[in-house]
mmCIF file of C-alpha atoms and ligand atoms in Angstrom:
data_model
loop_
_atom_site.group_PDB
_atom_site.id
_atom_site.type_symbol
_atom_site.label_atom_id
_atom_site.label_comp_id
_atom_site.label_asym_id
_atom_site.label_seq_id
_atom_site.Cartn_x
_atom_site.Cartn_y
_atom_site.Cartn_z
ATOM 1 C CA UNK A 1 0.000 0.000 0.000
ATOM 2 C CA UNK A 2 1.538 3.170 -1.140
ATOM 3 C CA UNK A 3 1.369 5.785 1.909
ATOM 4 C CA UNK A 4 2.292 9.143 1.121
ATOM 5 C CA UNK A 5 2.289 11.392 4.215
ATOM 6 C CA UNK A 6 1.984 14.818 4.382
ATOM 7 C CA UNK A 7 1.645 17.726 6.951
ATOM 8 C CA UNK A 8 -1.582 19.897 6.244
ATOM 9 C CA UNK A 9 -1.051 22.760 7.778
ATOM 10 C CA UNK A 10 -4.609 24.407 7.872
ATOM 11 C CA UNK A 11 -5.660 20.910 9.800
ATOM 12 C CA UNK A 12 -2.695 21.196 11.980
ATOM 13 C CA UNK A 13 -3.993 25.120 12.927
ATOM 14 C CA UNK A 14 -7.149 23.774 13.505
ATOM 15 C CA UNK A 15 -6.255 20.714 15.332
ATOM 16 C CA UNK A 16 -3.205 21.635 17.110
ATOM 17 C CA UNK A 17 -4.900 21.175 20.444
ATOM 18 C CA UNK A 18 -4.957 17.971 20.083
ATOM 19 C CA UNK A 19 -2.324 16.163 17.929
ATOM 20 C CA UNK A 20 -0.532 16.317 14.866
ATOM 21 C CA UNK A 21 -1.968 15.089 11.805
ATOM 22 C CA UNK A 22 -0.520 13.096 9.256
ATOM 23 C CA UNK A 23 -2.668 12.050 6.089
ATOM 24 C CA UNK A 24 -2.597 8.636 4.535
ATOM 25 C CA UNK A 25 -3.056 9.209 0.552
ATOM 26 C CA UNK A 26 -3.475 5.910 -1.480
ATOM 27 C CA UNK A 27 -3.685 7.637 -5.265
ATOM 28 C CA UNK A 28 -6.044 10.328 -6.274
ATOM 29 C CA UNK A 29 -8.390 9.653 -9.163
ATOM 30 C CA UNK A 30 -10.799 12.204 -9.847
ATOM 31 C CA UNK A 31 -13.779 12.703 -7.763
ATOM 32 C CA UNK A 32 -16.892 12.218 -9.714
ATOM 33 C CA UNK A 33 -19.827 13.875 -9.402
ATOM 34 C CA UNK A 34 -23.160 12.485 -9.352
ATOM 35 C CA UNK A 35 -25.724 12.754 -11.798
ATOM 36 C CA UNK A 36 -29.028 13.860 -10.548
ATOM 37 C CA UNK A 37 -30.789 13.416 -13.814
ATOM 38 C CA UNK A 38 -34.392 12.478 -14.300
ATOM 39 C CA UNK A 39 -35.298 9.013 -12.747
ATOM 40 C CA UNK A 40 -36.348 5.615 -15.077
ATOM 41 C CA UNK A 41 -36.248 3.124 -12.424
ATOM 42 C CA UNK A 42 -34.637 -0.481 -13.870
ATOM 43 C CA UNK A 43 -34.080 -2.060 -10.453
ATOM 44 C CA UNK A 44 -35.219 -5.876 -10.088
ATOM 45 C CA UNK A 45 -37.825 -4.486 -7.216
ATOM 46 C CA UNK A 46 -41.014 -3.617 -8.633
ATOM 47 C CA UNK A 47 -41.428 0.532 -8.014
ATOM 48 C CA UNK A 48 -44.216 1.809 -9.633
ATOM 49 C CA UNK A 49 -43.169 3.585 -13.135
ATOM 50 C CA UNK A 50 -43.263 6.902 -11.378
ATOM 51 C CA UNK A 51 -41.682 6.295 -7.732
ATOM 52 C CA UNK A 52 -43.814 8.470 -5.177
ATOM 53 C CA UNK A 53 -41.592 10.936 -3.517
ATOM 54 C CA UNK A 54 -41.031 11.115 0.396
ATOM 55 C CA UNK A 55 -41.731 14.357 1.022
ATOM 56 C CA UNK A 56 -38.393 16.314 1.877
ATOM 57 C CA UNK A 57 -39.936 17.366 5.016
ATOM 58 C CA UNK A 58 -41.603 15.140 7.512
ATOM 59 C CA UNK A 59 -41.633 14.524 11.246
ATOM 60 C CA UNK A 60 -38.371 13.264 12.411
ATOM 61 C CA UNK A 61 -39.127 9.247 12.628
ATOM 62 C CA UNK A 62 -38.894 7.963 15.963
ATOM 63 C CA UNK A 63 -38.568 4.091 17.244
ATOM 64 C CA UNK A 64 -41.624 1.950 17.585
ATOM 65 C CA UNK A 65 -42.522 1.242 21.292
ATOM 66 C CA UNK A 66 -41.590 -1.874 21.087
ATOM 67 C CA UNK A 67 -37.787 -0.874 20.695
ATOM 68 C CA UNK A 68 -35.220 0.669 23.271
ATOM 69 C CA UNK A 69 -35.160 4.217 23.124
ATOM 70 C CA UNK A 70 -31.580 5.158 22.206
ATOM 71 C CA UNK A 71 -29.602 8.390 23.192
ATOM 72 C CA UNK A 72 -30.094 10.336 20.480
ATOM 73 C CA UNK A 73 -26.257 11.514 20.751
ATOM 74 C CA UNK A 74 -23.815 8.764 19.154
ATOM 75 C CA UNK A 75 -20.383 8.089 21.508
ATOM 76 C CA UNK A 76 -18.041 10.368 20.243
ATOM 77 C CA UNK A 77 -15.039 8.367 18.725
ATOM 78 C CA UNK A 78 -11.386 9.467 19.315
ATOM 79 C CA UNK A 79 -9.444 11.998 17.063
ATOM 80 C CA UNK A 80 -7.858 9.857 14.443
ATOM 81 C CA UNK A 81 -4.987 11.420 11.813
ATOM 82 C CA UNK A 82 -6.579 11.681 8.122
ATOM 83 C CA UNK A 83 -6.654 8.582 6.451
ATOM 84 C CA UNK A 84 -7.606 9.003 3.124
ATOM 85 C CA UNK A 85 -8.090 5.424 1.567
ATOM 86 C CA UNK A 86 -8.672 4.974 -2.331
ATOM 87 C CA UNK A 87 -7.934 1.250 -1.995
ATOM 88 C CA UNK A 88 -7.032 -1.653 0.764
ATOM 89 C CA UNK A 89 -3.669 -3.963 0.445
ATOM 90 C CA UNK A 90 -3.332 -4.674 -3.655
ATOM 91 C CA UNK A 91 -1.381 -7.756 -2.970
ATOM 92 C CA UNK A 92 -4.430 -9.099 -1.133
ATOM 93 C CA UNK A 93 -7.726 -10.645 -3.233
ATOM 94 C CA UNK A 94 -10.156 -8.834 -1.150
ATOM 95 C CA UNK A 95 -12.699 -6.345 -2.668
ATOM 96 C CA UNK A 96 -15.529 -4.724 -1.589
ATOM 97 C CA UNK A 97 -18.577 -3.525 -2.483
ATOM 98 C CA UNK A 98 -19.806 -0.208 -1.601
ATOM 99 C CA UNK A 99 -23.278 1.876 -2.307
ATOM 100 C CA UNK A 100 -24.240 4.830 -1.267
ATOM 101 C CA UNK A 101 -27.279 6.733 -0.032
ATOM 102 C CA UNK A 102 -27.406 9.986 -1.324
ATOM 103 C CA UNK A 103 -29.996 12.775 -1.036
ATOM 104 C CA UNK A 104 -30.142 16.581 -1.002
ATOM 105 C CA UNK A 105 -33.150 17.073 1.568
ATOM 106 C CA UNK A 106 -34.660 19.239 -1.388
ATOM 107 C CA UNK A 107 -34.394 16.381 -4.166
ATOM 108 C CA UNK A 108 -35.487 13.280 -2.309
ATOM 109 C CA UNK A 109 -34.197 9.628 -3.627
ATOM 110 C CA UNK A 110 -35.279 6.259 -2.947
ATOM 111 C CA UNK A 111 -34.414 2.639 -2.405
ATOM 112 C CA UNK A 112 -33.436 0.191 -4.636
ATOM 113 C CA UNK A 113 -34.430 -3.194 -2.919
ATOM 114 C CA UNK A 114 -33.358 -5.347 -5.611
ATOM 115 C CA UNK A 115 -29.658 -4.499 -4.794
ATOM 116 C CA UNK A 116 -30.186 -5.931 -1.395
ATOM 117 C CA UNK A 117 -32.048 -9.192 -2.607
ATOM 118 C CA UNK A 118 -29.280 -9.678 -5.048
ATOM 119 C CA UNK A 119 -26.619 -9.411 -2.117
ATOM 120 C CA UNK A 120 -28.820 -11.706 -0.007
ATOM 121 C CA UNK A 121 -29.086 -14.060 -2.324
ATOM 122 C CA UNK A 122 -25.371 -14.624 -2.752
ATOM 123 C CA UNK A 123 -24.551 -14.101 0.880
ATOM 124 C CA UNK A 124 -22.602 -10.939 -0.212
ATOM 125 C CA UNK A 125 -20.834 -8.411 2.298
ATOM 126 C CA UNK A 126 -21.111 -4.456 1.446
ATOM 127 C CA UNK A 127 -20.903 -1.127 2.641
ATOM 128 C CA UNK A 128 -23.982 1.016 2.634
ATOM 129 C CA UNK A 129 -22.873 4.990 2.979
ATOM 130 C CA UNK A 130 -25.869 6.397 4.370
ATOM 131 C CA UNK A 131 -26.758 10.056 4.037
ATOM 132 C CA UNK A 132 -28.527 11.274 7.553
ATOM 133 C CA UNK A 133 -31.649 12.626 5.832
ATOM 134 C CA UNK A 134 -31.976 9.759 3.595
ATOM 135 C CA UNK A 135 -31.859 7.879 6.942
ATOM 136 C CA UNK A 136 -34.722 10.369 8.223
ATOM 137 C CA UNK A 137 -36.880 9.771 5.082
ATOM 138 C CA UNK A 138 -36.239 6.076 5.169
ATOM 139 C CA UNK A 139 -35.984 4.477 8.761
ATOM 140 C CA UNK A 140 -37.968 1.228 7.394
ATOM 141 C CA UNK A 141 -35.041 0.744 5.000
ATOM 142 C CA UNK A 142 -32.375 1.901 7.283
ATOM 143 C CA UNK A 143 -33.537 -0.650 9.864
ATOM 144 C CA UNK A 144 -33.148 -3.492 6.985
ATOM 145 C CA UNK A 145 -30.245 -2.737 6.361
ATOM 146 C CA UNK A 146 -28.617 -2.176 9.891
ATOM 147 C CA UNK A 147 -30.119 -5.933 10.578
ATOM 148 C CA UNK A 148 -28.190 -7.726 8.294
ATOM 149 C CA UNK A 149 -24.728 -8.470 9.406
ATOM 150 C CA UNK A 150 -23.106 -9.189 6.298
ATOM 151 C CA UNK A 151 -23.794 -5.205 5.602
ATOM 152 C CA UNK A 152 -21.261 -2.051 7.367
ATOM 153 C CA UNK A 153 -23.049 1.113 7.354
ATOM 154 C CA UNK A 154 -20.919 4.546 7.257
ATOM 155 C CA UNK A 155 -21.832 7.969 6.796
ATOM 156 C CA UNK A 156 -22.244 9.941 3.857
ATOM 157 C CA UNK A 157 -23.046 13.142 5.242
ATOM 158 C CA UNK A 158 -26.683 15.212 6.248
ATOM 159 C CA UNK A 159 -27.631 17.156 3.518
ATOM 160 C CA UNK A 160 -25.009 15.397 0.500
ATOM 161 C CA UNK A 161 -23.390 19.142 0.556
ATOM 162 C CA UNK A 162 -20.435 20.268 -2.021
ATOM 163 C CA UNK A 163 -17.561 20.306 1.288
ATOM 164 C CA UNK A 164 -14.989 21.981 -0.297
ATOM 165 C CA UNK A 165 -15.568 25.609 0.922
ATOM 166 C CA UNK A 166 -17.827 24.906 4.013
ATOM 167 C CA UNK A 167 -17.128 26.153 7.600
ATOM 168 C CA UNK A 168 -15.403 23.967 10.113
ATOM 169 C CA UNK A 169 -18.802 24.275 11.944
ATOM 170 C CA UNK A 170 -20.991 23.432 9.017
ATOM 171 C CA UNK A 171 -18.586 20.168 8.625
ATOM 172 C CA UNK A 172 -18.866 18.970 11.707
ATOM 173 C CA UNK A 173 -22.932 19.095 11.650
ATOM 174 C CA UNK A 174 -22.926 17.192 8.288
ATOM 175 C CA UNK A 175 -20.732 15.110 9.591
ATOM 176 C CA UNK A 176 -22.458 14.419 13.797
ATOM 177 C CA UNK A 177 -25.727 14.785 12.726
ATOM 178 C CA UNK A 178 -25.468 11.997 10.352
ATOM 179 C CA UNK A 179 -23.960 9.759 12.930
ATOM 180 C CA UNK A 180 -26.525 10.865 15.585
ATOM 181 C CA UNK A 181 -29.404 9.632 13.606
ATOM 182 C CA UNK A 182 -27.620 6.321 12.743
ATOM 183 C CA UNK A 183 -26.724 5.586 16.261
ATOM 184 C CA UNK A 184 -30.363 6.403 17.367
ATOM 185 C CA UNK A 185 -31.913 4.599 14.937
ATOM 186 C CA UNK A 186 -29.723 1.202 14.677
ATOM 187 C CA UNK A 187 -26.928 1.458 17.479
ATOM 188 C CA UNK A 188 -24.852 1.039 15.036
ATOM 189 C CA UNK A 189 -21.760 3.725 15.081
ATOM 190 C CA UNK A 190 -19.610 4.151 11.895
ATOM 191 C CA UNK A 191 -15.828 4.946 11.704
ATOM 192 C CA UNK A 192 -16.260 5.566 7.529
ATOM 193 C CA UNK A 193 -17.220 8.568 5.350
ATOM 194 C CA UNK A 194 -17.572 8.634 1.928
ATOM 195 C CA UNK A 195 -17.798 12.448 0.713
ATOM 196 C CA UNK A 196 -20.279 13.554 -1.309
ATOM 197 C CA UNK A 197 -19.426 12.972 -5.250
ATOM 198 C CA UNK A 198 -16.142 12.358 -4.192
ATOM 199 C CA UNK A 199 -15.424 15.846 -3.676
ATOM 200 C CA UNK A 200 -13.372 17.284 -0.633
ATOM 201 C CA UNK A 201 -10.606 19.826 0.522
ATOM 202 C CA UNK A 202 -7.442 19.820 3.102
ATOM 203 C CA UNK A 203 -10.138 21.671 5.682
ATOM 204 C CA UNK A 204 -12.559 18.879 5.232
ATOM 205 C CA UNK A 205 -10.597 15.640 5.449
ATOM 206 C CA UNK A 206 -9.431 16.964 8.674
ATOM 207 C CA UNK A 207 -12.720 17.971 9.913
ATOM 208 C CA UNK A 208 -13.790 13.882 9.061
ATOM 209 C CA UNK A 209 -10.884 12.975 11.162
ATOM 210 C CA UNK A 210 -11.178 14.772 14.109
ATOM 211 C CA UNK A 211 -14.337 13.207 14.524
ATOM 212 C CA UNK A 212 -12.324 9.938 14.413
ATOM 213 C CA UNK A 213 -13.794 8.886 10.515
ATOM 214 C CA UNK A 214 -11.613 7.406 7.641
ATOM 215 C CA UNK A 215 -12.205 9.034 4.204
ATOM 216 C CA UNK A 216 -13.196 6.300 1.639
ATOM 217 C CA UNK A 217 -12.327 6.862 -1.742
ATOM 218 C CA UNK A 218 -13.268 4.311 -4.662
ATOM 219 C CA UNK A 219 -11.030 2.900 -7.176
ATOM 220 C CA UNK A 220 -13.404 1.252 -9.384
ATOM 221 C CA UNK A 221 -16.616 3.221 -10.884
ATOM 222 C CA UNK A 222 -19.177 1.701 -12.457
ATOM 223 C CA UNK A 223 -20.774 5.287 -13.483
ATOM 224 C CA UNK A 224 -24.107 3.989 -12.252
ATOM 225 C CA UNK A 225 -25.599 7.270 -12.062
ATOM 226 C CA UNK A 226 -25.689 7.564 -15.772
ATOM 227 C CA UNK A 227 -28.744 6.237 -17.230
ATOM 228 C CA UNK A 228 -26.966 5.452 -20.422
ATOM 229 C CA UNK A 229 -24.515 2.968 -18.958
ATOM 230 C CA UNK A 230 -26.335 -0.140 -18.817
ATOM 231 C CA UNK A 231 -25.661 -3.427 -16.701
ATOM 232 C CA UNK A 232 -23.075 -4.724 -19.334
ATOM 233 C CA UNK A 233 -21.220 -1.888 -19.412
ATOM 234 C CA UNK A 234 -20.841 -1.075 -15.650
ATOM 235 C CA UNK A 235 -19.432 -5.186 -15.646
ATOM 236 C CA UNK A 236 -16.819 -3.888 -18.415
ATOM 237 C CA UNK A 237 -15.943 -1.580 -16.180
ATOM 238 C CA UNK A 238 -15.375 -3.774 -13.498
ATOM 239 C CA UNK A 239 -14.032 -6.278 -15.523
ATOM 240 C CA UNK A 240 -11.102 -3.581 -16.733
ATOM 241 C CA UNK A 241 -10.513 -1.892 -13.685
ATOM 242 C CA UNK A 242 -10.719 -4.257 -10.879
ATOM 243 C CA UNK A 243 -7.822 -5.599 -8.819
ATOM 244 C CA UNK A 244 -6.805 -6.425 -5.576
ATOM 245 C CA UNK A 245 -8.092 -4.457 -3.045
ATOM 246 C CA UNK A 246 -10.042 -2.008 -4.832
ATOM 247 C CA UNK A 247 -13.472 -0.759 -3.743
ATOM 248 C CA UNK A 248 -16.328 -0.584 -6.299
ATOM 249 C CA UNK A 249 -18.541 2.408 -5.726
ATOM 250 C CA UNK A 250 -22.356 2.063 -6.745
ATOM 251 C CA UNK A 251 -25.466 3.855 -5.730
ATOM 252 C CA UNK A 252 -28.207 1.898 -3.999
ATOM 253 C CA UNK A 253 -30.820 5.233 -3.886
ATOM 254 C CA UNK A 254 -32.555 4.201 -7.168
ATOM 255 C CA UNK A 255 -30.173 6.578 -9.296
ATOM 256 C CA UNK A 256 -27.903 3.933 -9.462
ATOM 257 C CA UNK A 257 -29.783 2.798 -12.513
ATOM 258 C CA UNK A 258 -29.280 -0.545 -13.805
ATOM 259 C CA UNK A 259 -26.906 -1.509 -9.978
ATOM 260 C CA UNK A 260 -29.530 -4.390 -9.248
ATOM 261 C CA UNK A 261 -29.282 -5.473 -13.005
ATOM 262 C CA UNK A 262 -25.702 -5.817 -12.921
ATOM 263 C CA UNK A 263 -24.516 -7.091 -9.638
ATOM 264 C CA UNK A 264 -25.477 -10.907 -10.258
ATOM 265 C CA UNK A 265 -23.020 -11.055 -13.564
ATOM 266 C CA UNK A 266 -20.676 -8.496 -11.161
ATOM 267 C CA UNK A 267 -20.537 -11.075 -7.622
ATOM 268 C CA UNK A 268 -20.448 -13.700 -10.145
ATOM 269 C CA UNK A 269 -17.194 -12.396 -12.216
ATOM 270 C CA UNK A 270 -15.206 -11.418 -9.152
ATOM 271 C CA UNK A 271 -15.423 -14.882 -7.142
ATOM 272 C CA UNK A 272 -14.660 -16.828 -10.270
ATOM 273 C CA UNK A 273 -11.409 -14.351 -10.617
ATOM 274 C CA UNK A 274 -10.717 -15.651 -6.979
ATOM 275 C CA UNK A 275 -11.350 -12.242 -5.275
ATOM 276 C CA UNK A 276 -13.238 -12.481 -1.725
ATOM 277 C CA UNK A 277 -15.962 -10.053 -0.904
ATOM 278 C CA UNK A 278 -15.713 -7.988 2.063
ATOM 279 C CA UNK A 279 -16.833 -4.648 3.913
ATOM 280 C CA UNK A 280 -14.763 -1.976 3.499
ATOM 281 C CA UNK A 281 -13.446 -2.105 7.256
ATOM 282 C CA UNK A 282 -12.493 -6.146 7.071
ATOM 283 C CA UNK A 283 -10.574 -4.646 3.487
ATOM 284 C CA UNK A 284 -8.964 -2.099 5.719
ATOM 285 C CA UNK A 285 -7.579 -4.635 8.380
ATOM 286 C CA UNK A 286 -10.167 -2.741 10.652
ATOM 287 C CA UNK A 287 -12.776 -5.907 11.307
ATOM 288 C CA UNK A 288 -11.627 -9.445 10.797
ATOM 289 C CA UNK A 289 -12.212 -11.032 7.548
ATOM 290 C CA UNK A 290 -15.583 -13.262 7.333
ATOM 291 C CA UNK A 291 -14.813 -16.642 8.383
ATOM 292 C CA UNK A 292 -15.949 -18.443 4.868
HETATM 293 ZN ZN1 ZN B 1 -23.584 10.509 -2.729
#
């Protein structure tokens, strides 16, 4: 694993009362950014031909009385140093999966079922990057998720903001509020962030650190998001760009367009190449590897 480390010195400014931060850069692609163009739903669920939006603003969902009431403040994790991770170990054959969440509170998304079915169905760890108001809009689905323990959950911010250019303050709430409502809802705490589209600045990977968060990059994209790229061609792109270690972003909000559609061919491709499936955290060395 290539580890380039580097002193950012607006981080160290802002961080200085507390340690010295080094940042762990594992190559540098381009950040993508993600198409919000008009839906045509292809999962393998059956959504009706216009998907009925959640309105953007509703009553903040709260448990049912048969669960536990949870604080609604997560634990606050320790102050890590950046690590900004495009990639685990390449001279391991692990790779993971990873879909994420995404919605602006003014454009609401969905839920693409038939990308968890398909996962089920091959007993297939992934990461799920869950935005916190796609968790408010969606508890039912966050819930699913959170119960299956093949699936790691980490945060992809509140609101799906541009970060670049944000105030350390404005960070921070993308960043807590999101793991608030994820703790409160599931008990479940992450220690990933994937930015929104990719897209971040020297202010904002520290910000994601200091809240004790690794940054999580993608290697492989499938370009889900566009509506032209069909199931075949997001498996060329895996096919081409896949190797050891890499993680393959996708989009599991219904704008990943033909996801469901692909993954069976996807799963399929990678174990017969001899690659093992895993959750971004067992790719990291973080959790230990699943057993089978
Ligand atoms: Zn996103």
């Amino acid at each position: 694993m290539k580890v380039i480390e580097r002193v950012v010195p607006l981080i160290v400014f802002i961080l200085a009362a507390c340690q010295t931060t080094n940042v762990t850069v594992i190559e540098s692609p381009s950040p993508s950014v993600t198409s919000t163009s008009t839906k045509v739903w292809t999962s393998t669920s059956t959504p009706s031909p216009e998907p009925t939006f959640t309105p953007s603003i509703t009553p903040t969902p709260s448990l049912t009385p048969t669960e536990t009431p949870r604080p609604s403040i997560a634990p606050t994790l320790p102050h890590a140093d950046v690590q900004f991770i495009y990639h685990g170990d390449r001279n391991k054959p692990y790779v993971a999966l990873t879909f994420d969440l995404c919605q602006k509170p003014e454009l609401p998304s969905w839920f693409d079922k038939g990308i968890v079915d398909v996962l089920n169905e091959y007993e297939a760890p992934a990461t799920f990057f869950m935005g916190g108001d796609w968790m408010r809009t969606h508890v039912d689905e966050t819930l699913l998720l959170a119960s299956n323990p093949n699936f790691e959950l980490g945060n992809h911010s509140w609101s799906h903001p541009d970060l670049p250019g944000l105030r350390a303050e404005v960070i921070t709430s993308e960043i807590v509020q999101t793991q608030n409502l994820l703790y409160k809802l599931t008990g479940r705490q992450s220690t990933l962030f994937r930015l929104p589209a990719g897209k971040y600045d020297d202010l904002t990977i520290g910000m994601i650190a200091w809240h004790g968060l690794y940054t999580i990059q993608w290697d492989v994209e499938t370009g889900d998001p566009d509506p032209t790229i069909d199931a075949e061609r997001m498996n060329w792109a895996v096919r081409t760009r896949v190797q050891n270690g890499s993680i393959i972003v996708m989009h599991a909000n219904g704008r990943g367009w033909h996801t469901a559609e692909a993954l069976p061919q996807m799963i399929e491709y990678l174990r017969g190449q001899g690659y093992t499936l895993v959750t971004v955290s067992q790719l990291l060395g973080l959790e230990p590897l699943p057993q089978h």
